[in-house]
CSV table of C-alpha atoms in Angstrom, one decimal:
chain,number,residue,atom,x,y,z
A,1,MET,CA,26.2,-34.3,-30.3
A,2,ASN,CA,25.6,-30.8,-29.0
A,3,ASP,CA,27.9,-28.9,-26.6
A,4,ASP,CA,25.4,-29.4,-23.7
A,5,ASN,CA,25.5,-33.2,-24.0
A,6,GLN,CA,29.3,-33.2,-24.5
A,7,LYS,CA,29.8,-31.1,-21.3
A,8,THR,CA,27.5,-33.4,-19.3
A,9,LEU,CA,29.4,-36.4,-20.6
A,10,GLU,CA,32.7,-34.8,-19.6
A,11,THR,CA,31.2,-34.3,-16.1
A,12,TYR,CA,30.4,-38.0,-15.9
A,13,GLU,CA,33.8,-39.0,-17.4
A,14,ASN,CA,35.6,-37.0,-14.6
A,15,GLY,CA,33.0,-37.6,-11.9
A,16,LEU,CA,33.3,-41.4,-11.2
A,17,ASP,CA,34.4,-41.1,-7.6
A,18,ALA,CA,31.8,-38.4,-6.7
A,19,TYR,CA,29.1,-40.5,-8.5
A,20,ASN,CA,30.0,-43.7,-6.6
A,21,ALA,CA,30.2,-41.8,-3.3
A,22,ALA,CA,26.6,-40.7,-3.8
A,23,LYS,CA,25.2,-44.0,-5.0
A,24,ILE,CA,22.5,-45.9,-3.2
A,25,PRO,CA,23.9,-49.4,-2.8
A,26,GLU,CA,20.8,-51.4,-3.7
A,27,VAL,CA,17.7,-51.0,-5.9
A,28,THR,CA,14.9,-50.1,-3.5
A,29,GLY,CA,11.6,-48.3,-3.2
A,30,SER,CA,9.9,-46.9,-6.2
A,31,VAL,CA,12.8,-47.7,-8.5
A,32,LYS,CA,12.6,-51.3,-7.5
A,33,GLU,CA,8.8,-51.4,-8.0
A,34,TRP,CA,9.1,-49.8,-11.4
A,35,LEU,CA,12.0,-52.1,-12.5
A,36,ASP,CA,10.2,-55.2,-11.2
A,37,ALA,CA,7.0,-54.3,-13.1
A,38,SER,CA,9.0,-53.6,-16.3
A,39,LEU,CA,10.9,-56.9,-16.0
A,40,GLU,CA,7.6,-58.8,-15.6
A,41,MET,CA,6.7,-57.8,-19.1
A,42,ILE,CA,9.6,-59.7,-20.8
A,43,PRO,CA,10.6,-63.4,-20.8
A,44,LYS,CA,13.3,-64.3,-18.3
A,45,THR,CA,15.5,-65.9,-21.0
A,46,GLU,CA,15.9,-62.6,-23.0
A,47,SER,CA,18.5,-59.9,-23.0
A,48,VAL,CA,18.3,-56.3,-21.7
A,49,LEU,CA,20.3,-53.4,-23.1
A,50,GLU,CA,21.1,-50.9,-20.3
A,51,LEU,CA,21.9,-47.4,-21.5
A,52,GLY,CA,24.0,-45.5,-18.9
A,53,SER,CA,24.9,-48.4,-16.6
A,54,GLY,CA,27.0,-46.1,-14.4
A,55,HIS,CA,28.5,-48.2,-11.6
A,56,GLY,CA,26.3,-51.2,-12.5
A,57,ARG,CA,23.9,-51.3,-9.6
A,58,ASP,CA,20.8,-51.7,-11.7
A,59,ALA,CA,22.4,-54.2,-14.0
A,60,ASP,CA,23.4,-56.3,-11.0
A,61,TYR,CA,19.8,-56.3,-9.9
A,62,ILE,CA,18.5,-57.3,-13.3
A,63,GLU,CA,21.1,-60.1,-13.6
A,64,GLY,CA,20.0,-61.3,-10.2
A,65,LYS,CA,16.5,-61.8,-11.7
A,66,GLY,CA,18.0,-64.2,-14.2
A,67,LEU,CA,18.3,-62.0,-17.3
A,68,ASN,CA,21.3,-61.1,-19.4
A,69,VAL,CA,22.3,-57.5,-19.4
A,70,ASP,CA,24.4,-55.7,-22.0
A,71,ARG,CA,26.0,-53.0,-19.7
A,72,THR,CA,26.8,-49.8,-21.6
A,73,ASP,CA,27.8,-46.3,-20.8
A,74,ALA,CA,28.9,-43.3,-22.8
A,75,ALA,CA,31.6,-42.4,-20.2
A,76,ASN,CA,34.7,-44.6,-20.5
A,77,SER,CA,35.5,-44.1,-16.8
A,78,PHE,CA,32.3,-46.0,-15.9
A,79,VAL,CA,32.9,-48.7,-18.5
A,80,GLU,CA,36.4,-49.2,-17.0
A,81,TYR,CA,35.0,-49.2,-13.5
A,82,MET,CA,32.6,-52.0,-14.3
A,83,GLN,CA,35.3,-54.0,-16.1
A,84,GLN,CA,37.6,-53.6,-13.1
A,85,ASN,CA,34.8,-55.1,-11.0
A,86,ALA,CA,34.7,-58.2,-13.2
A,87,LYS,CA,31.7,-57.1,-15.2
A,88,GLU,CA,31.4,-57.1,-19.0
A,89,ALA,CA,30.7,-53.6,-20.2
A,90,ARG,CA,31.1,-51.6,-23.3
A,91,LEU,CA,31.3,-48.0,-24.4
A,92,LEU,CA,28.1,-46.9,-26.1
A,93,ASN,CA,26.7,-43.4,-26.8
A,94,ALA,CA,23.0,-43.6,-27.4
A,95,LEU,CA,23.2,-40.4,-29.5
A,96,THR,CA,26.0,-41.4,-31.9
A,97,ASP,CA,26.3,-45.2,-31.8
A,98,ASP,CA,24.2,-48.0,-33.3
A,99,LEU,CA,22.3,-49.7,-30.4
A,100,GLY,CA,22.2,-53.1,-32.1
A,101,THR,CA,19.2,-55.4,-32.3
A,102,GLY,CA,17.5,-58.3,-30.6
A,103,TYR,CA,16.7,-56.9,-27.1
A,104,ALA,CA,13.6,-57.7,-25.1
A,105,MET,CA,14.1,-54.5,-23.1
A,106,VAL,CA,16.1,-51.3,-23.2
A,107,TYR,CA,16.5,-49.9,-19.8
A,108,ALA,CA,17.6,-46.2,-19.4
A,109,ASN,CA,17.3,-45.0,-15.8
A,110,ALA,CA,18.1,-41.2,-15.7
A,111,VAL,CA,19.5,-41.1,-19.2
A,112,LEU,CA,17.0,-39.3,-21.4
A,113,LEU,CA,16.9,-36.4,-18.9
A,114,HIS,CA,20.3,-35.4,-20.1
A,115,PHE,CA,19.2,-35.0,-23.7
A,116,THR,CA,17.2,-32.2,-25.4
A,117,PRO,CA,13.7,-33.2,-26.5
A,118,GLU,CA,15.0,-33.6,-30.1
A,119,GLN,CA,17.8,-35.8,-29.0
A,120,SER,CA,15.5,-37.9,-26.9
A,121,LEU,CA,13.2,-38.5,-29.9
A,122,GLU,CA,16.3,-39.6,-31.9
A,123,VAL,CA,17.2,-42.1,-29.1
A,124,ILE,CA,13.7,-43.3,-28.7
A,125,GLN,CA,13.5,-44.0,-32.5
A,126,LYS,CA,16.9,-46.0,-32.2
A,127,VAL,CA,15.5,-47.9,-29.2
A,128,TYR,CA,12.4,-48.9,-31.1
A,129,LYS,CA,14.6,-50.3,-33.9
A,130,CYS,CA,16.7,-52.4,-31.5
A,131,LEU,CA,13.9,-54.0,-29.6
A,132,ASP,CA,12.4,-57.3,-30.5
A,133,ARG,CA,8.7,-57.4,-31.4
A,134,ASP,CA,6.7,-56.6,-28.1
A,135,GLY,CA,9.9,-55.3,-26.6
A,136,VAL,CA,9.8,-52.9,-23.6
A,137,PHE,CA,11.5,-49.5,-23.3
A,138,ALA,CA,11.8,-48.7,-19.5
A,139,PHE,CA,13.1,-45.2,-18.9
A,140,SER,CA,12.9,-42.5,-16.3
A,141,VAL,CA,12.9,-38.7,-16.5
A,142,LYS,CA,12.7,-35.7,-14.2
A,143,ILE,CA,9.3,-34.1,-13.8
A,144,GLY,CA,8.9,-30.4,-14.6
A,145,ASP,CA,9.2,-27.9,-17.4
A,146,GLY,CA,12.1,-26.6,-19.5
A,147,SER,CA,15.7,-27.4,-18.9
A,148,ALA,CA,18.5,-26.3,-16.6
A,149,TRP,CA,22.1,-26.9,-15.5
A,150,SER,CA,22.9,-28.4,-12.1
A,151,ASN,CA,26.1,-28.9,-10.2
A,152,SER,CA,24.4,-31.1,-7.6
A,153,LYS,CA,25.9,-34.5,-6.6
A,154,LEU,CA,28.9,-34.3,-8.8
A,155,ASN,CA,30.0,-30.7,-8.2
A,156,ALA,CA,30.3,-30.1,-12.0
A,157,PRO,CA,27.7,-29.1,-14.6
A,158,ARG,CA,25.1,-31.5,-16.0
A,159,TYR,CA,22.3,-30.6,-18.4
A,160,PHE,CA,18.8,-31.7,-17.5
A,161,THR,CA,15.6,-31.6,-19.5
A,162,PHE,CA,12.4,-31.7,-17.4
A,163,TRP,CA,9.4,-33.6,-18.7
A,164,ASN,CA,5.7,-33.6,-18.0
A,165,GLU,CA,2.8,-35.7,-19.4
A,166,LYS,CA,2.2,-33.2,-22.2
A,167,ASN,CA,5.7,-33.2,-23.7
A,168,LEU,CA,6.2,-36.9,-23.2
A,169,SER,CA,3.2,-37.8,-25.4
A,170,VAL,CA,4.4,-37.5,-28.9
C-alpha cells in the first residue's frame, strides 16, 4: 500500500463522526437508479460483497432488496460502527487482502477513486477472481483527469484519482 492510500485510510479511520454527519440517510436519485439496475443483473438469492461499506447505508438498501451483503471496510472505525449497530461487518482492505470467492456482485461505491490507476487495476483483477461466472462489478468513480488531494467533507486529506472514458477502458 502506498503512502497516499495509507493517509486516506487514516483520514477515514479518524473521520467516522464527520463522515456520518455528512451522510445522506437513504439511497436516492441517480445512485438508487444505478444500484437498482445493477441488482437486476443478479439472482435475488445470491451474495454481494460490498467494498467500503462505510456506515452501511447502501448495504441496508441492498439487504432490503432481499440479497445477502458481506459488509466490509478497510477502516476499523467503520467496521466497529456497523457492528455496534447490530450489523455483521468485517475488516477488509481491497489492496492487501484476499477478497474471497463466490459473489454474484461486488459493489464499490466511491472506493476505486481513492486508488492510483495501477492500484485500481490490481483491485479489478482481484474482483474478477472473486466473482461467480456472469458476476457483476458495480463501482463508481469521480469524472475528470489526473489526481488531487481534498480536505472536503472530512476536514482531513483524502487522495482522489479522476477518471474519464479513455482511462477507464483498459
